[in-house]
Amino acid sequence: MAQQKFDVVVIGSGIGGMTAAAMAAHKGYKTLVVEKLPFIGGRFSTREWKGFKLTSGAIGVEVGGVMEKTFKELGLDFDVRQEEGMRYRIGGQDFEMPKRGGLKALINIACGDEKEADRIYGLIRQGWKWQEPPGTLTFQEWLSQYTQNPKILGFFQGVLSAMLGGNIWELPAHAFIRFQTNMGGYRAFGVAPKGNTYLMNQLADVIRKNGGDVWTSAPARKVVVESGTAKGVVVQKKGQEVTVSSQAVISNAGPRRTIELIGSENLDRAYIKLVRDTYVPMSVMWLQIASDKPLLPYHGMLVPAEARRVNLINCPTNVAPELAPKGKSLLIVGAAPKSMTPPHDFKGELELALLDLKDIIPGFDNAEILMASWFSGDWPVLHTMPGHELPNKTNIENLWQVGDGAVPQGWAALPGSTLSGRLAVEDMERRLKPEA
Ligand SMILES: Cc1cc2nc3c(=O)[nH]c(=O)nc-3n(C[C@H](O)[C@H](O)[C@H](O)COP(=O)(O)OP(=O)(O)OC[C@H]3O[C@@H](n4cnc5c(N)ncnc54)[C@H](O)[C@@H]3O)c2cc1C
C-alpha cells in the first residue's frame, strides 16, 4: 500500500472542507483534500447544462459575512454580485422587507391588525432580548400558544422555510431566534456570476500554492485511529489504496459518514446515540428553469408567504446574465416538502410546486424545466436541522468535523459551514504545529 505524509487531511471539498483546508495551508500546514466526486465544491459547485451554469446546491451567497471575510484574508477575488433584499408575497402583493422594523411591518401586513402584530413581534423580540423559546416545542407549537391566526402562522411558515429550509411544524422554536441573532437572517446576499466553482477553485489554488494538494475521484475509505487519536486517512486513488498519514484529520463528509469512516468501535456510544437521535438531514425540492424572458422582475429573491410548497424564487440572471446562454434567463425555485425527511412523494410535491408557480409567475407555462430534483439524504439542503446542531468533535483527538453538519448553534448553510471550517483550524493551531 502506497504511503504519503501531510500535516492535515481534509475529507470532502464542500465549502466547510475547502475553507478549513485553505486556511490551514495559508497558515503553513501541508494540507491534502480528498474528494470522492470528480469535481470540487459539494453543494456549492457548478454544473454546465445546455449552456446554463446550474448550481449543485446553494445559489444565495451571503455578502459582507464570514465567507467574504475569509476570501479577503486569503487575498482572493470574492466575485459575488449583490442582489436586492428579499421581497415577500402576501395576499397577492409583493412587499420589500424594510431595513428597520422590517419583521414587525411584515407581520402587520400579513395579519392586517397592528395590535396583534405588535403583540407577536413583542414575543419574538423577547426571544432575542431576554429568554429564547424552548427547543422542546416546534415553532408552530410555541407560536400557537399566543395566536391561532392562520395568516400569521402562514407568514412564518413562508419565512422560516425560506431561511432555514424547514417547516414551522418541524423546526424547534428557538431555531429562528438563534438564526436571527447570529446570521441576521442573511442581511445581504448575492450570486457568483462566474459560477460557484470559480470561488471554490480559488480556495483550491491557495492549498496548492502552499505545498498542498486536492485529489478528486479519491474517496476516503477509513480514518486511521491509534490510541484514540486520528493519525491519517486511507484513500482510494486510481484503483489503489493510499495511506496518508497526518497529524490532523478534518471531515466534511457529514456526521453519519464520518462515523462510518472512523468506525463505531472507536467512538463513544454517547456520540453515536446523539447522532442517531438528533441527526436529521433536511430535504428540499429544487427546480432550475429556463425561459426566454426573466420570469421575475426583481433583482433578488421572492418569498411567497402563502404558497403550497414553493418557499423561494430567484432569477439570478437578472443580476448575473453570465449564468445563462445569451437571450435566456434562469429561474431557481425552492420548495419545502410536507416533511423535511424522506420518504417523499416526488410526483405529488412537484405538482403542488408547479401549481404555486403557475399562480405566482405569469407566463410560467412557456418555461422549460432544466432540472427538478430532491436534495436529501447525503446531499440534503442542510445536514443538521437548525436548533439541533451537533458538536464538531468526537472522542477521537485531532479529528474535527466541518460543514453544515457541524455548525455552531444558530448558524447554518454557507455561512455556518464556512465558520465551522475556520473554527476547526483555529482549534487545530492551538494544539498542533506544522511538521510535514
Ligand atoms: C438545493 C440547495 C439549495 C441551497 N441554497 C442555499 C443558499 O441559497 N444559500 C446558502 O447559504 N446555502 C444554501 N444551501 C446550503 C449549502 O449549500 C450547504 O450548507 C453547504 O454547501 C454545505 O457545505 P459543506 O461544507 O457541508 O459540504 P458539502 O457541500 O456537503 O460537501 C461535502 C463533500 O464531501 C464529499 N465527501 C463525502 N464523503 C466523502 C468521502 N468518504 N471521501 C471523500 N469525499 C467525500 C462529498 O462528495 C462532497 O463533495 C443549499 C443547499 C441545497 C442542497
Short mmCIF file of C-alpha atoms and ligand atoms in Angstrom, two decimals:
data_model
loop_
_atom_site.label_atom_id
_atom_site.label_comp_id
_atom_site.label_asym_id
_atom_site.label_seq_id
_atom_site.Cartn_x
_atom_site.Cartn_y
_atom_site.Cartn_z
CA MET A 1 0.00 0.00 0.00
CA ALA A 2 1.41 3.40 -1.04
CA GLN A 3 2.16 5.90 1.76
CA GLN A 4 2.17 9.70 1.86
CA LYS A 5 2.54 12.33 4.60
CA PHE A 6 0.70 15.61 5.12
CA ASP A 7 0.01 17.74 8.21
CA VAL A 8 -3.74 17.75 7.61
CA VAL A 9 -6.06 15.60 5.53
CA VAL A 10 -9.47 17.08 4.78
CA ILE A 11 -12.15 14.61 3.70
CA GLY A 12 -14.55 16.33 1.30
CA SER A 13 -14.31 19.54 -0.73
CA GLY A 14 -17.52 21.33 0.30
CA ILE A 15 -17.27 24.93 1.47
CA GLY A 16 -16.54 23.80 5.05
CA GLY A 17 -13.74 21.46 3.97
CA MET A 18 -12.22 23.87 1.47
CA THR A 19 -12.33 26.78 3.93
CA ALA A 20 -10.56 24.65 6.54
CA ALA A 21 -8.02 23.37 4.01
CA ALA A 22 -7.26 26.80 2.52
CA MET A 23 -6.92 28.40 5.97
CA ALA A 24 -4.68 25.56 7.17
CA ALA A 25 -2.49 25.76 4.03
CA HIS A 26 -2.27 29.54 4.38
CA LYS A 27 -1.03 29.09 7.94
CA GLY A 28 1.75 26.74 6.83
CA TYR A 29 0.18 23.29 7.27
CA LYS A 30 0.84 20.92 4.37
CA THR A 31 -2.75 20.08 3.50
CA LEU A 32 -4.43 17.45 1.36
CA VAL A 33 -8.11 17.50 0.36
CA VAL A 34 -9.61 14.22 -0.84
CA GLU A 35 -12.91 14.39 -2.69
CA LYS A 36 -14.82 11.32 -3.79
CA LEU A 37 -16.52 13.05 -6.74
CA PRO A 38 -14.76 14.09 -9.95
CA PHE A 39 -15.38 17.80 -9.12
CA ILE A 40 -14.88 20.01 -6.08
CA GLY A 41 -17.38 22.11 -4.17
CA GLY A 42 -20.00 19.61 -3.00
CA ARG A 43 -23.28 21.50 -2.66
CA PHE A 44 -21.58 24.71 -3.72
CA SER A 45 -20.43 23.81 -7.18
CA THR A 46 -21.43 24.48 -10.79
CA ARG A 47 -22.68 22.04 -13.42
CA GLU A 48 -22.90 23.17 -17.05
CA TRP A 49 -26.13 22.15 -18.79
CA LYS A 50 -27.44 23.43 -22.14
CA GLY A 51 -25.21 26.47 -21.77
CA PHE A 52 -26.52 27.31 -18.28
CA LYS A 53 -24.36 27.35 -15.18
CA LEU A 54 -26.53 25.39 -12.76
CA THR A 55 -25.80 25.06 -9.08
CA SER A 56 -25.25 21.77 -7.28
CA GLY A 57 -26.95 23.35 -4.25
CA ALA A 58 -26.60 26.88 -2.94
CA ILE A 59 -27.34 29.96 -5.05
CA GLY A 60 -27.61 32.82 -2.50
CA VAL A 61 -24.18 33.72 -1.12
CA GLU A 62 -24.03 35.92 1.95
CA VAL A 63 -22.28 39.22 1.26
CA GLY A 64 -20.35 41.00 4.00
CA GLY A 65 -20.20 37.89 6.19
CA VAL A 66 -17.76 35.20 7.17
CA MET A 67 -17.24 33.88 3.65
CA GLU A 68 -16.30 37.25 2.23
CA LYS A 69 -14.03 37.85 5.23
CA THR A 70 -12.27 34.52 4.54
CA PHE A 71 -11.73 35.32 0.87
CA LYS A 72 -10.34 38.75 1.76
CA GLU A 73 -7.97 37.30 4.35
CA LEU A 74 -6.68 34.84 1.77
CA GLY A 75 -6.29 37.61 -0.83
CA LEU A 76 -8.90 36.04 -3.15
CA ASP A 77 -11.44 37.51 -5.53
CA PHE A 78 -14.83 37.22 -3.81
CA ASP A 79 -16.72 37.57 -7.06
CA VAL A 80 -20.28 37.72 -5.79
CA ARG A 81 -22.72 40.17 -7.29
CA GLN A 82 -25.05 41.52 -4.65
CA GLU A 83 -28.79 41.21 -5.15
CA GLU A 84 -31.51 43.35 -3.65
CA GLY A 85 -33.13 42.33 -0.37
CA MET A 86 -35.90 39.76 -0.12
CA ARG A 87 -39.45 40.51 -1.12
CA TYR A 88 -42.45 38.76 0.40
CA ARG A 89 -45.66 37.98 -1.44
CA ILE A 90 -48.54 38.42 0.97
CA GLY A 91 -52.17 38.50 -0.13
CA GLY A 92 -51.13 38.61 -3.80
CA GLN A 93 -48.90 41.69 -3.37
CA ASP A 94 -45.12 41.91 -3.06
CA PHE A 95 -43.53 43.78 -0.18
CA GLU A 96 -39.92 44.61 0.49
CA MET A 97 -38.58 43.96 3.95
CA PRO A 98 -37.96 47.49 5.29
CA LYS A 99 -34.39 47.98 6.55
CA ARG A 100 -35.55 48.85 10.07
CA GLY A 101 -38.56 47.35 11.81
CA GLY A 102 -38.99 45.05 8.82
CA LEU A 103 -40.26 41.93 10.52
CA LYS A 104 -42.85 43.82 12.55
CA ALA A 105 -44.06 45.66 9.44
CA LEU A 106 -44.44 42.39 7.55
CA ILE A 107 -46.35 40.69 10.38
CA ASN A 108 -48.64 43.69 10.35
CA ILE A 109 -49.20 43.35 6.60
CA ALA A 110 -49.79 39.60 6.95
CA CYS A 111 -52.44 39.86 9.67
CA GLY A 112 -53.78 43.36 8.97
CA ASP A 113 -54.06 44.11 12.69
CA GLU A 114 -51.47 46.44 14.17
CA LYS A 115 -52.19 45.44 17.76
CA GLU A 116 -51.81 41.76 17.07
CA ALA A 117 -48.65 42.41 15.04
CA ASP A 118 -47.21 44.38 18.00
CA ARG A 119 -48.02 41.54 20.38
CA ILE A 120 -46.46 38.83 18.19
CA TYR A 121 -43.42 40.90 17.39
CA GLY A 122 -43.05 41.54 21.14
CA LEU A 123 -42.79 37.79 21.73
CA ILE A 124 -40.12 37.39 19.06
CA ARG A 125 -38.24 40.36 20.47
CA GLN A 126 -38.41 38.85 23.95
CA GLY A 127 -36.83 35.72 22.49
CA TRP A 128 -33.90 37.82 21.27
CA LYS A 129 -33.50 40.07 24.25
CA TRP A 130 -34.48 38.00 27.25
CA GLN A 131 -35.32 34.31 27.01
CA GLU A 132 -35.38 32.21 23.89
CA PRO A 133 -38.30 29.82 23.37
CA PRO A 134 -37.68 26.18 24.32
CA GLY A 135 -36.20 23.74 21.82
CA THR A 136 -38.65 21.09 23.01
CA LEU A 137 -41.51 22.82 21.17
CA THR A 138 -41.77 23.31 17.44
CA PHE A 139 -42.04 26.90 16.26
CA GLN A 140 -45.69 26.30 15.43
CA GLU A 141 -46.46 24.84 18.88
CA TRP A 142 -44.76 27.79 20.53
CA LEU A 143 -46.47 30.46 18.42
CA SER A 144 -49.87 28.76 18.66
CA GLN A 145 -49.86 29.47 22.40
CA TYR A 146 -50.21 33.14 21.53
CA THR A 147 -52.10 33.24 18.26
CA GLN A 148 -54.23 30.94 16.15
CA ASN A 149 -54.34 33.45 13.33
CA PRO A 150 -53.70 31.35 10.20
CA LYS A 151 -52.34 34.40 8.38
CA ILE A 152 -49.58 34.84 10.95
CA LEU A 153 -48.79 31.11 11.03
CA GLY A 154 -48.75 31.07 7.21
CA PHE A 155 -46.44 34.08 7.12
CA PHE A 156 -43.94 32.47 9.47
CA GLN A 157 -44.09 29.19 7.55
CA GLY A 158 -43.04 31.15 4.44
CA VAL A 159 -40.24 33.00 6.24
CA LEU A 160 -38.81 30.04 8.17
CA SER A 161 -38.94 27.60 5.31
CA ALA A 162 -37.17 30.10 3.02
CA MET A 163 -34.49 30.96 5.56
CA LEU A 164 -34.00 27.71 7.44
CA GLY A 165 -35.20 25.19 4.86
CA GLY A 166 -37.76 23.64 7.19
CA ASN A 167 -41.42 23.74 8.21
CA ILE A 168 -42.69 25.51 11.30
CA TRP A 169 -44.29 22.22 12.42
CA GLU A 170 -40.84 20.58 12.44
CA LEU A 171 -38.29 23.25 13.31
CA PRO A 172 -37.66 23.78 17.02
CA ALA A 173 -38.96 27.08 18.36
CA HIS A 174 -35.55 28.51 19.25
CA ALA A 175 -34.05 27.90 15.78
CA PHE A 176 -35.47 31.08 14.24
CA ILE A 177 -34.46 33.25 17.20
CA ARG A 178 -30.87 31.95 17.17
CA PHE A 179 -30.61 32.28 13.41
CA GLN A 180 -31.76 35.90 13.52
CA THR A 181 -29.34 36.64 16.36
CA ASN A 182 -26.26 35.15 14.69
CA MET A 183 -26.82 35.48 10.98
CA GLY A 184 -29.28 38.35 11.00
CA GLY A 185 -31.45 36.45 8.54
CA TYR A 186 -28.93 36.92 5.69
CA ARG A 187 -28.87 40.71 5.71
CA ALA A 188 -27.28 40.79 2.26
CA PHE A 189 -26.63 38.19 -0.35
CA GLY A 190 -25.73 37.78 -3.98
CA VAL A 191 -24.83 35.27 -6.68
CA ALA A 192 -21.50 34.21 -8.15
CA PRO A 193 -21.63 35.36 -11.79
CA LYS A 194 -18.85 33.02 -12.90
CA GLY A 195 -20.48 30.13 -11.03
CA ASN A 196 -19.79 28.73 -7.57
CA THR A 197 -16.90 26.64 -8.84
CA TYR A 198 -14.96 29.81 -9.64
CA LEU A 199 -14.92 30.61 -5.92
CA MET A 200 -14.06 27.05 -4.89
CA ASN A 201 -11.19 26.86 -7.41
CA GLN A 202 -9.60 29.85 -5.77
CA LEU A 203 -9.56 28.05 -2.41
CA ALA A 204 -8.01 25.04 -4.18
CA ASP A 205 -5.28 27.34 -5.59
CA VAL A 206 -4.38 28.52 -2.08
CA ILE A 207 -3.95 24.90 -0.99
CA ARG A 208 -1.74 24.01 -3.97
CA LYS A 209 0.34 27.21 -3.83
CA ASN A 210 1.19 26.42 -0.22
CA GLY A 211 2.50 22.93 -0.92
CA GLY A 212 -0.76 21.04 -0.52
CA ASP A 213 -2.94 19.19 -2.97
CA VAL A 214 -6.58 18.45 -3.89
CA TRP A 215 -7.38 14.98 -5.16
CA THR A 216 -10.71 14.40 -6.91
CA SER A 217 -12.27 10.97 -7.59
CA ALA A 218 -10.49 9.96 -4.40
CA PRO A 219 -12.89 8.69 -1.73
CA ALA A 220 -11.65 8.38 1.83
CA ARG A 221 -12.24 4.80 2.94
CA LYS A 222 -11.17 4.97 6.55
CA VAL A 223 -9.80 7.29 9.20
CA VAL A 224 -6.72 5.70 10.79
CA VAL A 225 -7.16 5.79 14.57
CA GLU A 226 -4.42 4.82 17.03
CA SER A 227 -4.90 5.04 20.81
CA GLY A 228 -7.94 7.28 20.39
CA THR A 229 -6.15 9.76 18.11
CA ALA A 230 -6.58 10.34 14.37
CA LYS A 231 -3.36 9.51 12.52
CA GLY A 232 -4.35 9.73 8.88
CA VAL A 233 -6.75 8.55 6.21
CA VAL A 234 -6.88 5.59 3.84
CA VAL A 235 -7.83 6.91 0.40
CA GLN A 236 -8.80 5.16 -2.81
CA LYS A 237 -6.84 6.77 -5.66
CA LYS A 238 -6.69 5.48 -9.24
CA GLY A 239 -7.70 1.99 -8.15
CA GLN A 240 -5.09 1.87 -5.36
CA GLU A 241 -5.38 2.28 -1.63
CA VAL A 242 -3.09 5.02 -0.35
CA THR A 243 -2.47 5.60 3.33
CA VAL A 244 -1.95 9.27 4.03
CA SER A 245 -0.54 9.85 7.48
CA SER A 246 -1.26 13.18 9.13
CA GLN A 247 -1.32 14.99 12.44
CA ALA A 248 -4.91 16.08 11.93
CA VAL A 249 -7.99 14.92 10.05
CA ILE A 250 -10.87 17.25 9.19
CA SER A 251 -14.03 15.57 7.98
CA ASN A 252 -16.52 17.38 5.73
CA ALA A 253 -18.35 14.14 4.96
CA GLY A 254 -21.31 14.75 7.30
CA PRO A 255 -21.88 13.18 10.72
CA ARG A 256 -23.25 9.82 9.56
CA ARG A 257 -20.49 9.12 7.02
CA THR A 258 -17.85 10.34 9.46
CA ILE A 259 -18.94 7.72 11.98
CA GLU A 260 -18.53 5.05 9.29
CA LEU A 261 -15.07 6.35 8.39
CA ILE A 262 -13.89 6.39 11.99
CA GLY A 263 -15.53 3.06 12.80
CA SER A 264 -18.18 2.89 15.52
CA GLU A 265 -15.86 0.62 17.56
CA ASN A 266 -13.58 3.66 18.06
CA LEU A 267 -16.34 6.05 19.11
CA ASP A 268 -18.09 6.77 22.39
CA ARG A 269 -21.56 5.28 22.44
CA ALA A 270 -22.87 8.62 23.67
CA TYR A 271 -21.78 10.35 20.44
CA ILE A 272 -23.27 7.62 18.26
CA LYS A 273 -26.54 7.90 20.19
CA LEU A 274 -26.52 11.68 19.86
CA VAL A 275 -26.18 11.42 16.09
CA ARG A 276 -28.82 8.69 15.91
CA ASP A 277 -31.28 10.78 17.96
CA THR A 278 -30.53 14.24 16.59
CA TYR A 279 -29.20 13.96 13.06
CA VAL A 280 -31.94 14.91 10.60
CA PRO A 281 -30.68 15.79 7.12
CA MET A 282 -33.32 18.07 5.65
CA SER A 283 -34.80 17.66 2.18
CA VAL A 284 -35.76 20.29 -0.35
CA MET A 285 -37.10 20.20 -3.88
CA TRP A 286 -35.04 22.42 -6.16
CA LEU A 287 -36.10 23.48 -9.64
CA GLN A 288 -33.85 25.18 -12.19
CA ILE A 289 -35.91 26.65 -15.01
CA ALA A 290 -35.03 28.24 -18.36
CA SER A 291 -37.05 30.92 -20.13
CA ASP A 292 -36.66 33.41 -22.96
CA LYS A 293 -37.55 36.35 -20.75
CA PRO A 294 -36.94 36.88 -17.00
CA LEU A 295 -39.82 35.25 -15.13
CA LEU A 296 -39.36 37.50 -12.13
CA PRO A 297 -38.94 41.28 -12.38
CA TYR A 298 -36.78 41.52 -9.23
CA HIS A 299 -33.04 41.59 -8.67
CA GLY A 300 -33.44 39.49 -5.58
CA MET A 301 -35.46 36.68 -4.00
CA LEU A 302 -39.19 36.48 -3.67
CA VAL A 303 -40.60 34.56 -0.72
CA PRO A 304 -44.23 33.61 -1.37
CA ALA A 305 -45.52 33.59 2.18
CA GLU A 306 -48.77 31.75 1.48
CA ALA A 307 -47.77 29.19 -1.14
CA ARG A 308 -48.50 25.46 -1.02
CA ARG A 309 -44.85 24.39 -1.29
CA VAL A 310 -42.68 26.98 -3.02
CA ASN A 311 -40.64 28.90 -0.47
CA LEU A 312 -38.26 30.97 -2.57
CA ILE A 313 -37.91 32.12 -6.14
CA ASN A 314 -34.86 33.80 -7.58
CA CYS A 315 -33.96 34.92 -11.07
CA PRO A 316 -30.16 35.12 -10.68
CA THR A 317 -29.65 36.06 -14.33
CA ASN A 318 -31.27 39.43 -13.58
CA VAL A 319 -28.00 40.38 -11.84
CA ALA A 320 -25.71 37.78 -13.42
CA PRO A 321 -26.72 37.15 -17.06
CA GLU A 322 -23.46 35.16 -17.43
CA LEU A 323 -25.22 32.20 -15.81
CA ALA A 324 -27.36 31.61 -18.91
CA PRO A 325 -26.74 31.49 -22.67
CA LYS A 326 -27.37 34.77 -24.49
CA GLY A 327 -31.07 35.66 -24.63
CA LYS A 328 -32.05 33.19 -21.92
CA SER A 329 -32.95 33.55 -18.25
CA LEU A 330 -32.58 31.20 -15.33
CA LEU A 331 -35.11 30.85 -12.53
CA ILE A 332 -34.31 28.98 -9.33
CA VAL A 333 -37.12 27.72 -7.15
CA GLY A 334 -37.01 26.04 -3.75
CA ALA A 335 -39.96 24.04 -2.42
CA ALA A 336 -40.19 22.66 1.10
CA PRO A 337 -41.89 19.25 1.17
CA LYS A 338 -44.60 18.48 3.73
CA SER A 339 -42.00 16.69 5.81
CA MET A 340 -38.31 17.54 5.83
CA THR A 341 -37.34 13.87 5.90
CA PRO A 342 -37.92 11.05 3.37
CA PRO A 343 -39.89 9.22 2.11
CA HIS A 344 -41.24 11.90 -0.20
CA ASP A 345 -44.00 11.75 -2.76
CA PHE A 346 -41.94 13.37 -5.54
CA LYS A 347 -44.76 13.49 -8.08
CA GLY A 348 -47.30 14.93 -5.64
CA GLU A 349 -44.87 17.51 -4.24
CA LEU A 350 -43.80 18.58 -7.74
CA GLU A 351 -47.43 19.02 -8.79
CA LEU A 352 -48.05 21.33 -5.82
CA ALA A 353 -44.89 23.32 -6.55
CA LEU A 354 -45.91 23.73 -10.21
CA LEU A 355 -49.39 24.89 -9.17
CA ASP A 356 -47.72 27.52 -6.99
CA LEU A 357 -45.53 28.68 -9.86
CA LYS A 358 -48.48 28.95 -12.21
CA ASP A 359 -50.24 31.13 -9.61
CA ILE A 360 -47.23 33.30 -8.89
CA ILE A 361 -45.49 33.70 -12.25
CA PRO A 362 -47.31 35.00 -15.31
CA GLY A 363 -46.12 33.11 -18.41
CA PHE A 364 -44.74 30.19 -16.44
CA ASP A 365 -46.34 27.68 -18.84
CA ASN A 366 -43.80 28.57 -21.55
CA ALA A 367 -40.80 27.89 -19.35
CA GLU A 368 -38.52 24.83 -19.64
CA ILE A 369 -37.68 22.89 -16.51
CA LEU A 370 -33.97 22.11 -16.80
CA MET A 371 -33.77 20.24 -13.55
CA ALA A 372 -36.24 19.22 -10.85
CA SER A 373 -34.80 17.12 -8.07
CA TRP A 374 -34.76 16.28 -4.42
CA PHE A 375 -31.80 17.25 -2.34
CA SER A 376 -31.93 14.83 0.56
CA GLY A 377 -30.09 12.02 2.37
CA ASP A 378 -26.34 12.51 1.85
CA TRP A 379 -26.99 15.58 -0.35
CA PRO A 380 -29.54 17.50 1.73
CA VAL A 381 -30.33 21.18 1.90
CA LEU A 382 -28.81 21.13 5.39
CA HIS A 383 -27.18 18.21 7.18
CA THR A 384 -28.44 19.23 10.60
CA MET A 385 -31.75 20.84 11.37
CA PRO A 386 -31.30 24.37 12.76
CA GLY A 387 -31.73 24.16 16.51
CA HIS A 388 -30.34 20.60 16.61
CA GLU A 389 -26.70 21.36 15.83
CA LEU A 390 -24.13 18.66 16.52
CA PRO A 391 -20.66 19.15 18.05
CA ASN A 392 -17.63 19.40 15.77
CA LYS A 393 -15.61 16.99 17.89
CA THR A 394 -15.96 13.36 18.86
CA ASN A 395 -13.85 11.48 21.41
CA ILE A 396 -11.22 10.99 18.67
CA GLU A 397 -8.45 13.53 19.23
CA ASN A 398 -7.13 15.67 16.38
CA LEU A 399 -10.24 15.00 14.31
CA TRP A 400 -12.64 17.83 13.62
CA GLN A 401 -15.87 17.89 11.66
CA VAL A 402 -16.83 20.81 9.45
CA GLY A 403 -19.68 21.69 7.12
CA ASP A 404 -23.37 22.17 7.79
CA GLY A 405 -23.43 19.03 9.93
CA ALA A 406 -21.08 20.70 12.39
CA VAL A 407 -22.06 24.36 12.58
CA PRO A 408 -22.09 26.35 15.82
CA GLN A 409 -25.51 26.96 17.36
CA GLY A 410 -27.64 29.40 15.41
CA TRP A 411 -25.61 29.07 12.21
CA ALA A 412 -26.50 27.28 9.00
CA ALA A 413 -25.85 26.90 5.28
CA LEU A 414 -22.83 28.52 3.57
CA PRO A 415 -22.00 31.00 6.37
CA GLY A 416 -22.28 28.30 9.05
CA SER A 417 -20.21 25.81 7.04
CA THR A 418 -17.51 28.42 6.36
CA LEU A 419 -17.39 29.36 10.02
CA SER A 420 -17.11 25.70 11.02
CA GLY A 421 -14.01 25.38 8.79
CA ARG A 422 -12.39 28.44 10.33
CA LEU A 423 -13.13 27.33 13.90
CA ALA A 424 -11.66 23.86 13.31
CA VAL A 425 -8.40 25.37 12.04
CA GLU A 426 -8.20 27.88 14.90
CA ASP A 427 -8.58 24.99 17.35
CA MET A 428 -6.03 22.88 15.46
CA GLU A 429 -3.49 25.72 15.61
CA ARG A 430 -3.75 25.75 19.40
CA ARG A 431 -2.78 22.06 19.51
CA LEU A 432 -0.53 21.25 16.55
CA LYS A 433 2.35 22.96 14.75
CA PRO A 434 3.10 22.27 11.05
CA GLU A 435 5.62 19.41 10.65
CA ALA A 436 5.39 17.80 7.21
C1 LIG B 1 -30.69 22.82 -3.11
C2 LIG B 1 -29.89 23.58 -2.11
C3 LIG B 1 -30.00 24.94 -2.02
C4 LIG B 1 -29.24 25.65 -1.10
N1 LIG B 1 -29.32 27.02 -1.08
C5 LIG B 1 -28.50 27.72 -0.27
C6 LIG B 1 -28.39 29.11 -0.40
O1 LIG B 1 -29.01 29.74 -1.27
N2 LIG B 1 -27.57 29.78 0.45
C7 LIG B 1 -26.81 29.12 1.38
O2 LIG B 1 -26.09 29.77 2.14
N3 LIG B 1 -26.88 27.77 1.50
C8 LIG B 1 -27.67 27.07 0.68
N4 LIG B 1 -27.68 25.70 0.73
C9 LIG B 1 -26.88 25.03 1.75
C10 LIG B 1 -25.41 24.97 1.36
O3 LIG B 1 -25.30 24.52 0.02
C11 LIG B 1 -24.70 23.99 2.27
O4 LIG B 1 -24.95 24.33 3.61
C12 LIG B 1 -23.20 23.99 2.08
O5 LIG B 1 -22.82 23.98 0.73
C13 LIG B 1 -22.66 22.74 2.79
O6 LIG B 1 -21.29 22.61 2.64
P1 LIG B 1 -20.50 21.52 3.43
O7 LIG B 1 -19.24 22.17 3.91
O8 LIG B 1 -21.34 20.86 4.45
O9 LIG B 1 -20.05 20.47 2.35
P2 LIG B 1 -20.83 19.60 1.21
O10 LIG B 1 -21.30 20.54 0.16
O11 LIG B 1 -21.75 18.68 1.87
O12 LIG B 1 -19.60 18.81 0.63
C14 LIG B 1 -19.08 17.66 1.24
C15 LIG B 1 -18.20 16.98 0.22
O13 LIG B 1 -17.66 15.80 0.83
C16 LIG B 1 -17.56 14.81 -0.15
N5 LIG B 1 -17.43 13.51 0.52
C17 LIG B 1 -18.36 12.86 1.28
N6 LIG B 1 -17.86 11.68 1.71
C18 LIG B 1 -16.60 11.59 1.23
C19 LIG B 1 -15.57 10.61 1.34
N7 LIG B 1 -15.73 9.47 2.02
N8 LIG B 1 -14.39 10.84 0.71
C20 LIG B 1 -14.19 11.99 0.00
N9 LIG B 1 -15.13 12.93 -0.14
C21 LIG B 1 -16.32 12.75 0.48
C22 LIG B 1 -18.85 14.97 -0.94
O14 LIG B 1 -18.76 14.36 -2.22
C23 LIG B 1 -18.95 16.49 -1.01
O15 LIG B 1 -18.33 17.00 -2.17
C24 LIG B 1 -28.40 24.97 -0.20
C25 LIG B 1 -28.28 23.58 -0.28
C26 LIG B 1 -29.00 22.88 -1.26
C27 LIG B 1 -28.81 21.41 -1.38
#
